[in-house]
XYZ file of C-alpha atoms in Angstrom:
320
model
C 137.761 90.778 66.325
C 136.930 94.418 66.582
C 133.450 93.701 65.424
C 132.703 90.877 67.784
C 133.965 93.218 70.526
C 131.677 96.016 69.600
C 128.788 93.462 69.510
C 129.805 92.239 73.067
C 129.757 95.959 74.450
C 126.291 96.530 72.819
C 124.978 93.388 74.442
C 126.353 94.399 77.806
C 124.784 97.843 77.423
C 121.523 96.451 76.447
C 121.394 93.980 79.422
C 122.323 96.898 81.646
C 119.665 98.983 80.273
C 117.063 96.237 80.728
C 117.889 95.860 84.344
C 117.828 99.566 84.919
C 114.309 99.856 83.446
C 112.678 96.472 84.452
C 110.298 96.083 87.512
C 112.851 94.179 89.426
C 111.814 91.470 91.865
C 114.646 90.892 94.410
C 114.628 87.286 95.838
C 117.088 86.123 98.699
C 118.537 82.689 98.259
C 119.544 81.955 101.614
C 121.444 78.580 101.109
C 123.309 79.960 98.093
C 124.214 83.300 99.467
C 122.925 85.108 96.349
C 120.234 87.319 95.133
C 118.072 86.393 92.227
C 116.833 89.419 90.280
C 113.634 88.742 88.267
C 111.629 90.914 85.863
C 108.232 91.433 87.273
C 106.419 91.515 83.929
C 108.176 88.709 81.993
C 108.892 86.388 85.062
C 112.346 85.801 83.769
C 115.517 85.998 85.630
C 117.517 88.946 84.460
C 120.536 88.843 86.820
C 121.901 87.473 90.170
C 124.584 88.588 92.638
C 126.481 87.362 95.430
C 125.905 88.421 98.963
C 126.959 87.302 102.383
C 126.041 83.971 104.025
C 122.243 83.209 104.869
C 120.615 86.388 103.595
C 117.119 85.698 105.043
C 115.187 88.996 105.408
C 115.234 92.420 103.725
C 113.567 95.748 103.972
C 113.788 99.218 102.339
C 115.244 102.132 104.107
C 112.719 104.715 105.302
C 113.450 106.847 102.244
C 113.286 104.077 99.789
C 116.611 104.868 98.378
C 118.079 101.602 99.508
C 117.039 97.957 100.113
C 118.719 96.451 103.080
C 119.631 92.821 102.903
C 120.610 91.197 106.086
C 123.212 88.421 105.780
C 122.974 86.796 109.121
C 126.072 84.356 109.059
C 128.294 86.932 107.443
C 127.470 89.465 110.010
C 126.742 92.372 107.433
C 124.131 94.437 105.930
C 124.225 94.899 102.080
C 122.467 97.909 100.580
C 121.067 97.521 97.051
C 119.338 99.890 94.699
C 115.435 98.873 95.202
C 114.783 99.507 91.533
C 117.536 97.741 89.927
C 118.926 95.399 92.800
C 122.329 96.739 92.065
C 124.917 96.964 94.831
C 125.268 100.194 96.743
C 127.292 99.427 99.811
C 128.055 97.118 102.635
C 128.002 97.618 106.470
C 130.052 94.956 108.294
C 130.040 93.926 111.953
C 126.295 93.857 112.183
C 126.183 90.655 114.337
C 123.900 87.842 113.270
C 121.013 89.933 111.573
C 118.409 87.532 111.139
C 115.357 89.722 110.992
C 115.568 93.513 110.774
C 113.061 96.378 111.087
C 112.770 100.242 111.408
C 110.651 101.835 114.010
C 107.779 103.860 112.325
C 109.491 107.201 113.407
C 112.888 106.005 111.730
C 114.781 106.569 114.725
C 115.592 102.856 115.726
C 116.882 99.983 113.630
C 116.232 96.625 115.366
C 118.011 93.467 114.452
C 116.929 89.924 115.761
C 120.101 87.991 116.465
C 118.358 84.651 116.183
C 121.556 82.630 116.913
C 122.861 84.575 119.738
C 119.571 85.181 121.498
C 119.580 88.844 121.733
C 117.919 91.881 119.948
C 120.431 94.738 119.005
C 118.981 98.203 118.791
C 120.731 100.864 116.623
C 120.273 104.556 116.442
C 119.695 105.686 112.831
C 120.443 108.964 111.441
C 119.195 108.552 107.903
C 122.375 106.999 106.730
C 124.643 105.462 109.539
C 123.786 103.058 112.335
C 125.026 103.297 115.923
C 124.756 100.594 118.241
C 122.620 101.658 121.396
C 121.802 98.604 123.285
C 121.886 94.823 123.306
C 118.870 93.296 124.851
C 119.315 89.613 125.811
C 116.122 87.520 125.316
C 115.234 83.944 125.536
C 115.740 81.557 122.869
C 115.785 82.447 119.124
C 114.351 85.729 118.639
C 112.597 85.732 115.189
C 110.094 88.122 113.907
C 109.146 91.638 114.997
C 106.113 94.059 114.873
C 106.102 97.837 116.163
C 103.324 99.964 117.666
C 102.431 103.018 115.550
C 104.066 105.425 117.862
C 107.338 103.680 117.746
C 107.372 103.218 121.442
C 107.114 99.397 121.621
C 108.613 96.425 119.658
C 107.426 92.948 119.933
C 109.655 89.983 119.232
C 108.531 86.337 118.699
C 111.110 83.826 120.415
C 110.929 80.562 118.500
C 113.007 78.499 120.792
C 111.045 79.322 123.918
C 107.597 79.686 122.807
C 107.103 83.360 123.899
C 106.482 86.846 122.826
C 108.583 89.702 124.622
C 107.687 93.250 124.484
C 110.718 95.727 124.516
C 109.960 99.451 125.296
C 112.124 101.504 122.902
C 112.030 104.444 125.116
C 113.892 102.636 127.971
C 115.256 99.738 125.589
C 114.425 97.295 128.223
C 112.187 94.151 128.280
C 108.553 95.184 129.540
C 107.105 91.902 129.503
C 107.238 88.328 128.276
C 104.358 85.967 127.790
C 103.923 82.407 126.591
C 102.282 81.594 123.242
C 102.027 78.479 121.107
C 104.912 76.289 119.763
C 107.427 77.924 117.403
C 105.993 81.465 117.175
C 107.345 83.045 113.903
C 105.797 85.915 112.027
C 104.052 88.714 114.118
C 101.855 91.498 113.027
C 99.857 94.431 114.734
C 96.195 94.716 113.735
C 95.068 98.039 112.030
C 93.317 99.326 115.288
C 96.301 98.187 117.510
C 93.973 96.110 119.599
C 95.760 92.963 118.948
C 98.956 91.127 117.743
C 98.751 88.354 115.355
C 101.212 85.572 115.964
C 101.939 82.747 113.441
C 102.241 79.375 115.342
C 104.584 77.429 113.074
C 104.654 74.382 115.320
C 100.705 73.981 114.852
C 98.092 75.316 112.703
C 96.770 78.545 113.851
C 97.184 82.245 114.178
C 97.268 83.414 117.851
C 95.502 86.674 118.808
C 96.927 88.508 121.616
C 95.606 91.453 123.684
C 99.093 92.892 124.151
C 97.989 95.478 126.694
C 96.736 92.720 129.254
C 99.241 89.995 127.762
C 96.298 87.656 127.251
C 95.490 85.231 124.282
C 91.982 86.144 123.156
C 91.523 83.810 120.225
C 93.171 81.037 118.066
C 92.317 81.259 114.441
C 92.484 78.233 112.475
C 94.973 78.230 109.600
C 97.282 75.807 108.093
C 100.027 73.582 109.446
C 103.141 75.599 109.812
C 101.568 79.099 110.003
C 104.597 81.161 109.497
C 104.591 84.862 108.150
C 102.279 87.778 107.296
C 101.532 90.200 104.622
C 99.127 92.796 104.789
C 96.652 93.946 101.967
C 96.721 97.473 100.768
C 93.376 98.271 102.497
C 94.602 96.653 105.723
C 91.263 94.802 106.155
C 92.901 91.526 105.341
C 96.167 90.032 105.917
C 97.697 86.848 104.294
C 99.502 84.099 106.411
C 101.740 81.587 104.835
C 101.598 77.924 106.050
C 104.802 76.086 105.331
C 103.792 72.465 106.136
C 100.197 72.602 104.749
C 101.455 74.390 101.499
C 98.739 76.918 101.818
C 98.113 80.653 102.289
C 95.296 81.781 104.352
C 93.477 85.134 104.188
C 92.544 86.592 107.703
C 89.874 89.241 107.993
C 91.411 91.554 110.726
C 88.131 93.027 111.607
C 86.228 89.936 112.337
C 89.468 87.876 113.227
C 88.435 85.071 111.103
C 89.942 82.878 108.212
C 88.003 83.758 105.148
C 90.029 82.260 102.522
C 92.645 79.540 101.367
C 95.154 79.594 98.415
C 97.042 76.402 97.661
C 100.680 76.960 97.249
C 103.159 73.906 96.904
C 106.795 74.057 98.175
C 106.795 75.638 101.550
C 105.206 79.167 101.041
C 107.281 81.693 103.167
C 107.848 85.240 102.584
C 105.252 87.358 100.411
C 105.146 90.557 98.474
C 102.006 92.110 96.998
C 101.832 94.484 93.995
C 100.606 98.003 94.659
C 97.244 97.113 92.736
C 96.588 94.322 95.204
C 96.145 91.815 92.522
C 99.369 89.779 92.416
C 100.911 88.071 95.391
C 104.729 86.729 95.021
C 105.740 84.235 97.334
C 108.975 82.263 98.128
C 108.898 78.427 98.265
C 111.622 77.352 100.592
C 111.712 73.726 99.653
C 111.594 73.814 95.942
C 113.852 76.522 94.718
C 111.114 78.622 93.252
C 109.126 81.844 93.550
C 105.078 81.469 92.909
C 103.091 84.248 91.462
C 99.466 84.193 92.607
C 96.536 86.009 90.847
C 94.867 87.156 94.062
C 91.175 87.523 92.792
C 91.073 83.904 91.414
C 93.343 82.489 94.311
C 95.431 80.643 91.745
C 99.027 80.216 91.184
C 99.942 81.457 87.629
C 103.582 81.076 87.502
C 106.404 79.209 89.077
C 109.789 80.729 88.660
C 113.076 78.845 89.407
C 115.501 80.531 91.742
C 118.347 79.517 94.128
C 118.314 77.368 97.242
C 115.906 78.133 100.078
C 114.368 81.231 98.798
C 113.452 83.531 101.734
C 112.943 87.255 101.547
C 111.236 88.904 98.479
C 110.743 92.568 97.657
C 109.902 95.054 94.669
C 109.487 98.548 94.860
C 105.959 98.863 93.471
C 104.478 97.063 96.313
C 101.222 97.852 98.305
C 101.456 99.579 101.655
C 102.489 97.266 104.450
Protein backbone atom coordinates (compact mmCIF):
# COMPACT_ATOMS: atom_id res chain seq x y z
CA UNK A 1 0.00 0.00 0.00
CA UNK A 2 2.81 2.40 0.92
CA UNK A 3 4.56 1.65 -2.35
CA UNK A 4 1.37 2.37 -4.33
CA UNK A 5 0.93 5.64 -2.46
CA UNK A 6 4.49 6.65 -3.27
CA UNK A 7 3.94 5.86 -6.94
CA UNK A 8 0.75 7.94 -6.96
CA UNK A 9 2.54 10.89 -5.36
CA UNK A 10 5.35 10.63 -7.92
CA UNK A 11 2.82 10.58 -10.75
CA UNK A 12 1.06 13.68 -9.44
CA UNK A 13 4.39 15.50 -9.08
CA UNK A 14 5.41 14.50 -12.59
CA UNK A 15 2.13 15.74 -14.06
CA UNK A 16 2.41 18.98 -12.12
CA UNK A 17 5.93 19.52 -13.43
CA UNK A 18 4.81 18.77 -16.97
CA UNK A 19 2.07 21.38 -16.77
CA UNK A 20 4.43 23.90 -15.19
CA UNK A 21 7.02 23.60 -17.96
CA UNK A 22 4.80 23.00 -21.00
CA UNK A 23 3.91 25.66 -23.54
CA UNK A 24 0.28 25.68 -22.44
CA UNK A 25 -2.55 26.56 -24.80
CA UNK A 26 -5.67 27.73 -22.97
CA UNK A 27 -9.00 27.01 -24.71
CA UNK A 28 -12.39 28.16 -23.42
CA UNK A 29 -15.20 25.62 -23.80
CA UNK A 30 -18.22 27.92 -23.67
CA UNK A 31 -20.97 25.32 -23.34
CA UNK A 32 -19.09 23.11 -20.87
CA UNK A 33 -18.01 25.95 -18.54
CA UNK A 34 -14.48 24.56 -18.61
CA UNK A 35 -11.00 25.39 -19.80
CA UNK A 36 -8.92 22.87 -21.74
CA UNK A 37 -5.14 23.02 -21.30
CA UNK A 38 -3.19 21.76 -24.29
CA UNK A 39 0.52 21.17 -24.76
CA UNK A 40 1.62 23.39 -27.62
CA UNK A 41 4.35 20.97 -28.70
CA UNK A 42 2.68 17.56 -28.41
CA UNK A 43 -0.85 18.81 -29.17
CA UNK A 44 -2.16 16.70 -26.28
CA UNK A 45 -4.55 17.73 -23.54
CA UNK A 46 -2.63 18.02 -20.27
CA UNK A 47 -5.43 19.22 -18.03
CA UNK A 48 -8.76 20.97 -17.64
CA UNK A 49 -10.49 23.00 -14.99
CA UNK A 50 -14.02 24.25 -14.33
CA UNK A 51 -14.78 27.94 -14.67
CA UNK A 52 -18.00 29.95 -14.63
CA UNK A 53 -20.82 29.52 -17.13
CA UNK A 54 -20.26 30.59 -20.72
CA UNK A 55 -16.60 31.59 -20.83
CA UNK A 56 -16.35 33.25 -24.23
CA UNK A 57 -13.34 35.55 -24.34
CA UNK A 58 -10.03 35.97 -22.55
CA UNK A 59 -7.05 38.27 -22.46
CA UNK A 60 -3.86 38.83 -20.49
CA UNK A 61 -3.48 41.63 -17.99
CA UNK A 62 -1.17 44.45 -19.14
CA UNK A 63 1.72 43.06 -17.06
CA UNK A 64 1.19 39.56 -18.52
CA UNK A 65 1.11 38.06 -15.02
CA UNK A 66 -2.48 36.86 -15.31
CA UNK A 67 -4.84 35.61 -17.98
CA UNK A 68 -8.43 36.80 -17.50
CA UNK A 69 -11.29 34.50 -18.47
CA UNK A 70 -14.63 36.28 -18.75
CA UNK A 71 -17.54 34.04 -17.71
CA UNK A 72 -20.58 35.87 -19.04
CA UNK A 73 -23.45 34.00 -17.41
CA UNK A 74 -21.66 33.49 -14.08
CA UNK A 75 -20.93 37.24 -13.91
CA UNK A 76 -17.29 36.86 -12.93
CA UNK A 77 -13.70 37.10 -14.04
CA UNK A 78 -11.34 34.19 -13.45
CA UNK A 79 -7.61 34.91 -13.31
CA UNK A 80 -5.27 32.13 -14.49
CA UNK A 81 -1.52 31.79 -14.64
CA UNK A 82 -0.84 32.50 -18.35
CA UNK A 83 2.04 30.01 -18.47
CA UNK A 84 0.38 27.04 -16.77
CA UNK A 85 -3.36 27.76 -16.87
CA UNK A 86 -3.65 27.23 -13.13
CA UNK A 87 -6.18 29.22 -11.10
CA UNK A 88 -5.02 32.42 -9.38
CA UNK A 89 -8.15 34.24 -8.21
CA UNK A 90 -11.74 35.15 -9.07
CA UNK A 91 -13.53 38.52 -9.16
CA UNK A 92 -17.32 38.20 -8.71
CA UNK A 93 -20.04 40.67 -9.67
CA UNK A 94 -18.61 41.68 -13.03
CA UNK A 95 -21.97 41.54 -14.77
CA UNK A 96 -22.25 39.78 -18.14
CA UNK A 97 -18.62 40.12 -19.30
CA UNK A 98 -19.00 38.79 -22.84
CA UNK A 99 -16.03 40.54 -24.46
CA UNK A 100 -13.30 42.34 -22.51
CA UNK A 101 -10.39 44.64 -23.22
CA UNK A 102 -7.83 46.98 -21.67
CA UNK A 103 -7.20 50.40 -23.13
CA UNK A 104 -3.61 50.66 -24.45
CA UNK A 105 -2.64 52.94 -21.56
CA UNK A 106 -3.96 50.30 -19.10
CA UNK A 107 -6.17 52.84 -17.31
CA UNK A 108 -9.51 51.37 -18.37
CA UNK A 109 -10.98 47.88 -18.47
CA UNK A 110 -13.95 47.65 -20.82
CA UNK A 111 -16.56 44.90 -20.62
CA UNK A 112 -19.24 44.39 -23.27
CA UNK A 113 -22.45 43.12 -21.66
CA UNK A 114 -23.99 41.50 -24.72
CA UNK A 115 -27.14 40.23 -22.97
CA UNK A 116 -27.78 43.53 -21.20
CA UNK A 117 -27.13 45.95 -24.08
CA UNK A 118 -24.53 48.05 -22.35
CA UNK A 119 -20.79 48.62 -21.96
CA UNK A 120 -19.27 48.75 -18.48
CA UNK A 121 -16.09 50.80 -18.02
CA UNK A 122 -13.87 50.06 -15.01
CA UNK A 123 -10.90 52.00 -13.69
CA UNK A 124 -7.87 49.72 -13.36
CA UNK A 125 -4.99 50.35 -10.94
CA UNK A 126 -2.85 47.38 -11.93
CA UNK A 127 -4.68 44.96 -9.63
CA UNK A 128 -8.27 45.92 -8.83
CA UNK A 129 -11.24 47.04 -10.92
CA UNK A 130 -13.63 49.82 -9.93
CA UNK A 131 -16.81 50.44 -11.91
CA UNK A 132 -16.67 53.96 -13.32
CA UNK A 133 -19.50 54.15 -15.88
CA UNK A 134 -22.21 52.02 -17.44
CA UNK A 135 -22.95 53.10 -21.00
CA UNK A 136 -26.24 51.88 -22.52
CA UNK A 137 -26.08 50.96 -26.19
CA UNK A 138 -28.29 49.39 -28.82
CA UNK A 139 -28.64 45.65 -29.11
CA UNK A 140 -25.91 43.13 -28.33
CA UNK A 141 -22.57 44.92 -27.94
CA UNK A 142 -20.06 42.36 -29.14
CA UNK A 143 -16.39 43.07 -29.97
CA UNK A 144 -14.18 46.13 -29.44
CA UNK A 145 -11.16 48.01 -30.75
CA UNK A 146 -9.22 50.96 -29.29
CA UNK A 147 -7.32 53.89 -30.71
CA UNK A 148 -3.62 53.81 -29.86
CA UNK A 149 -3.93 56.92 -27.67
CA UNK A 150 -6.67 55.23 -25.57
CA UNK A 151 -9.12 58.06 -26.23
CA UNK A 152 -11.70 55.99 -28.13
CA UNK A 153 -13.16 52.50 -28.03
CA UNK A 154 -15.30 51.18 -30.86
CA UNK A 155 -18.02 48.60 -30.22
CA UNK A 156 -19.85 46.39 -32.72
CA UNK A 157 -23.57 45.94 -32.07
CA UNK A 158 -24.69 42.58 -33.44
CA UNK A 159 -28.38 43.04 -32.73
CA UNK A 160 -28.79 46.45 -34.36
CA UNK A 161 -26.22 46.24 -37.19
CA UNK A 162 -24.21 49.23 -35.99
CA UNK A 163 -20.85 50.37 -34.66
CA UNK A 164 -20.66 52.83 -31.77
CA UNK A 165 -17.72 54.98 -30.69
CA UNK A 166 -17.27 55.74 -26.98
CA UNK A 167 -15.03 58.62 -25.92
CA UNK A 168 -13.08 57.25 -22.96
CA UNK A 169 -12.31 60.77 -21.76
CA UNK A 170 -15.98 61.62 -21.25
CA UNK A 171 -17.17 57.99 -21.25
CA UNK A 172 -20.09 58.94 -23.44
CA UNK A 173 -21.16 57.72 -26.88
CA UNK A 174 -19.65 60.01 -29.50
CA UNK A 175 -21.33 58.50 -32.53
CA UNK A 176 -23.16 55.46 -33.88
CA UNK A 177 -23.28 54.42 -37.53
CA UNK A 178 -24.96 51.62 -39.50
CA UNK A 179 -22.93 48.75 -40.95
CA UNK A 180 -23.72 45.36 -42.45
CA UNK A 181 -25.78 42.58 -40.90
CA UNK A 182 -24.52 41.07 -37.62
CA UNK A 183 -21.21 42.90 -37.19
CA UNK A 184 -18.80 40.93 -35.00
CA UNK A 185 -15.01 41.32 -34.89
CA UNK A 186 -13.51 44.78 -35.22
CA UNK A 187 -9.90 45.85 -35.70
CA UNK A 188 -7.98 49.06 -36.30
CA UNK A 189 -5.57 49.21 -39.23
CA UNK A 190 -1.94 49.95 -38.20
CA UNK A 191 -2.06 53.46 -39.70
CA UNK A 192 -5.27 54.12 -37.71
CA UNK A 193 -7.05 55.32 -40.85
CA UNK A 194 -9.70 52.62 -40.87
CA UNK A 195 -11.68 50.17 -38.83
CA UNK A 196 -12.21 46.67 -40.19
CA UNK A 197 -15.51 45.02 -39.25
CA UNK A 198 -16.34 41.35 -39.82
CA UNK A 199 -19.88 41.15 -41.19
CA UNK A 200 -21.08 37.83 -39.82
CA UNK A 201 -24.48 38.03 -41.52
CA UNK A 202 -22.82 38.22 -44.94
CA UNK A 203 -19.46 37.53 -46.55
CA UNK A 204 -17.30 40.61 -46.33
CA UNK A 205 -15.15 42.85 -44.17
CA UNK A 206 -16.47 46.40 -44.01
CA UNK A 207 -13.84 49.15 -44.08
CA UNK A 208 -14.85 52.27 -42.15
CA UNK A 209 -13.30 55.70 -42.10
CA UNK A 210 -14.06 56.24 -38.42
CA UNK A 211 -13.32 59.94 -38.47
CA UNK A 212 -16.03 60.65 -41.05
CA UNK A 213 -18.23 57.67 -40.16
CA UNK A 214 -18.28 56.48 -43.76
CA UNK A 215 -17.91 53.02 -45.26
CA UNK A 216 -15.16 53.23 -47.87
CA UNK A 217 -14.91 49.62 -49.02
CA UNK A 218 -16.19 46.07 -48.64
CA UNK A 219 -13.50 43.40 -48.84
CA UNK A 220 -14.85 40.07 -50.09
CA UNK A 221 -14.29 37.34 -47.52
CA UNK A 222 -16.13 34.13 -46.64
CA UNK A 223 -19.68 33.69 -45.39
CA UNK A 224 -20.00 34.43 -41.67
CA UNK A 225 -16.97 36.76 -41.48
CA UNK A 226 -16.40 36.90 -37.77
CA UNK A 227 -13.14 37.58 -35.93
CA UNK A 228 -9.63 38.95 -36.55
CA UNK A 229 -6.04 38.12 -35.63
CA UNK A 230 -3.19 40.41 -36.59
CA UNK A 231 0.12 39.08 -37.90
CA UNK A 232 3.33 40.06 -36.14
CA UNK A 233 4.47 42.44 -38.89
CA UNK A 234 1.01 44.08 -38.84
CA UNK A 235 0.86 44.07 -42.65
CA UNK A 236 -1.73 41.29 -42.73
CA UNK A 237 -4.69 40.27 -40.64
CA UNK A 238 -6.58 36.97 -40.55
CA UNK A 239 -10.38 36.91 -40.59
CA UNK A 240 -12.27 33.74 -39.64
CA UNK A 241 -15.41 32.85 -41.57
CA UNK A 242 -17.74 30.65 -39.50
CA UNK A 243 -20.17 29.68 -42.26
CA UNK A 244 -17.85 29.09 -45.22
CA UNK A 245 -15.31 27.26 -43.01
CA UNK A 246 -12.41 29.37 -44.18
CA UNK A 247 -9.90 31.92 -42.94
CA UNK A 248 -8.96 34.81 -45.21
CA UNK A 249 -5.75 36.83 -45.16
CA UNK A 250 -6.31 40.57 -45.59
CA UNK A 251 -3.56 42.91 -46.76
CA UNK A 252 -4.08 45.97 -44.55
CA UNK A 253 -2.15 48.31 -46.84
CA UNK A 254 -3.97 47.37 -50.03
CA UNK A 255 -7.23 46.50 -48.23
CA UNK A 256 -7.51 43.33 -50.27
CA UNK A 257 -8.13 39.64 -49.64
CA UNK A 258 -4.87 37.93 -50.60
CA UNK A 259 -5.32 34.35 -49.39
CA UNK A 260 -7.67 31.64 -48.15
CA UNK A 261 -7.19 28.76 -45.72
CA UNK A 262 -9.77 25.97 -45.59
CA UNK A 263 -10.71 25.10 -41.99
CA UNK A 264 -13.72 22.90 -41.13
CA UNK A 265 -16.10 23.24 -38.21
CA UNK A 266 -16.82 26.95 -37.81
CA UNK A 267 -13.47 28.71 -37.27
CA UNK A 268 -13.74 31.43 -34.65
CA UNK A 269 -11.01 32.82 -32.34
CA UNK A 270 -7.36 32.60 -33.37
CA UNK A 271 -3.93 32.76 -31.75
CA UNK A 272 -0.62 33.05 -33.59
CA UNK A 273 2.81 31.84 -32.45
CA UNK A 274 5.55 34.42 -31.99
CA UNK A 275 7.37 33.21 -35.11
CA UNK A 276 4.22 33.73 -37.18
CA UNK A 277 4.31 30.19 -38.53
CA UNK A 278 1.51 28.46 -36.64
CA UNK A 279 -2.08 29.59 -36.20
CA UNK A 280 -4.37 27.96 -33.62
CA UNK A 281 -8.11 28.25 -34.27
CA UNK A 282 -11.14 27.23 -32.21
CA UNK A 283 -13.81 25.36 -34.17
CA UNK A 284 -17.16 26.20 -32.59
CA UNK A 285 -19.31 23.48 -34.14
CA UNK A 286 -17.15 20.34 -33.87
CA UNK A 287 -15.50 20.52 -30.42
CA UNK A 288 -11.98 20.83 -31.78
CA UNK A 289 -9.05 23.19 -32.20
CA UNK A 290 -7.23 23.36 -35.53
CA UNK A 291 -3.48 23.88 -35.78
CA UNK A 292 -2.54 25.54 -39.08
CA UNK A 293 0.84 25.78 -40.77
CA UNK A 294 0.71 29.37 -42.04
CA UNK A 295 3.33 29.14 -44.85
CA UNK A 296 1.55 26.18 -46.49
CA UNK A 297 -1.96 27.34 -45.46
CA UNK A 298 -2.76 23.78 -44.34
CA UNK A 299 -4.39 22.31 -41.24
CA UNK A 300 -1.78 20.01 -39.69
CA UNK A 301 -3.62 18.88 -36.56
CA UNK A 302 -7.15 18.68 -35.12
CA UNK A 303 -7.30 18.49 -31.32
CA UNK A 304 -10.47 17.45 -29.42
CA UNK A 305 -11.64 19.87 -26.72
CA UNK A 306 -14.98 20.68 -25.06
CA UNK A 307 -18.27 21.93 -26.45
CA UNK A 308 -18.36 25.21 -28.37
CA UNK A 309 -14.70 26.21 -27.96
CA UNK A 310 -14.31 29.96 -28.24
CA UNK A 311 -11.34 31.94 -26.86
CA UNK A 312 -7.77 30.62 -27.24
CA UNK A 313 -4.48 31.91 -25.80
CA UNK A 314 -0.83 31.04 -25.25
CA UNK A 315 1.86 33.24 -23.79
CA UNK A 316 4.38 32.89 -26.63
CA UNK A 317 2.09 34.60 -29.11
CA UNK A 318 3.00 37.17 -31.74
CA UNK A 319 2.18 40.84 -31.02
CA UNK A 320 -1.43 41.88 -31.36
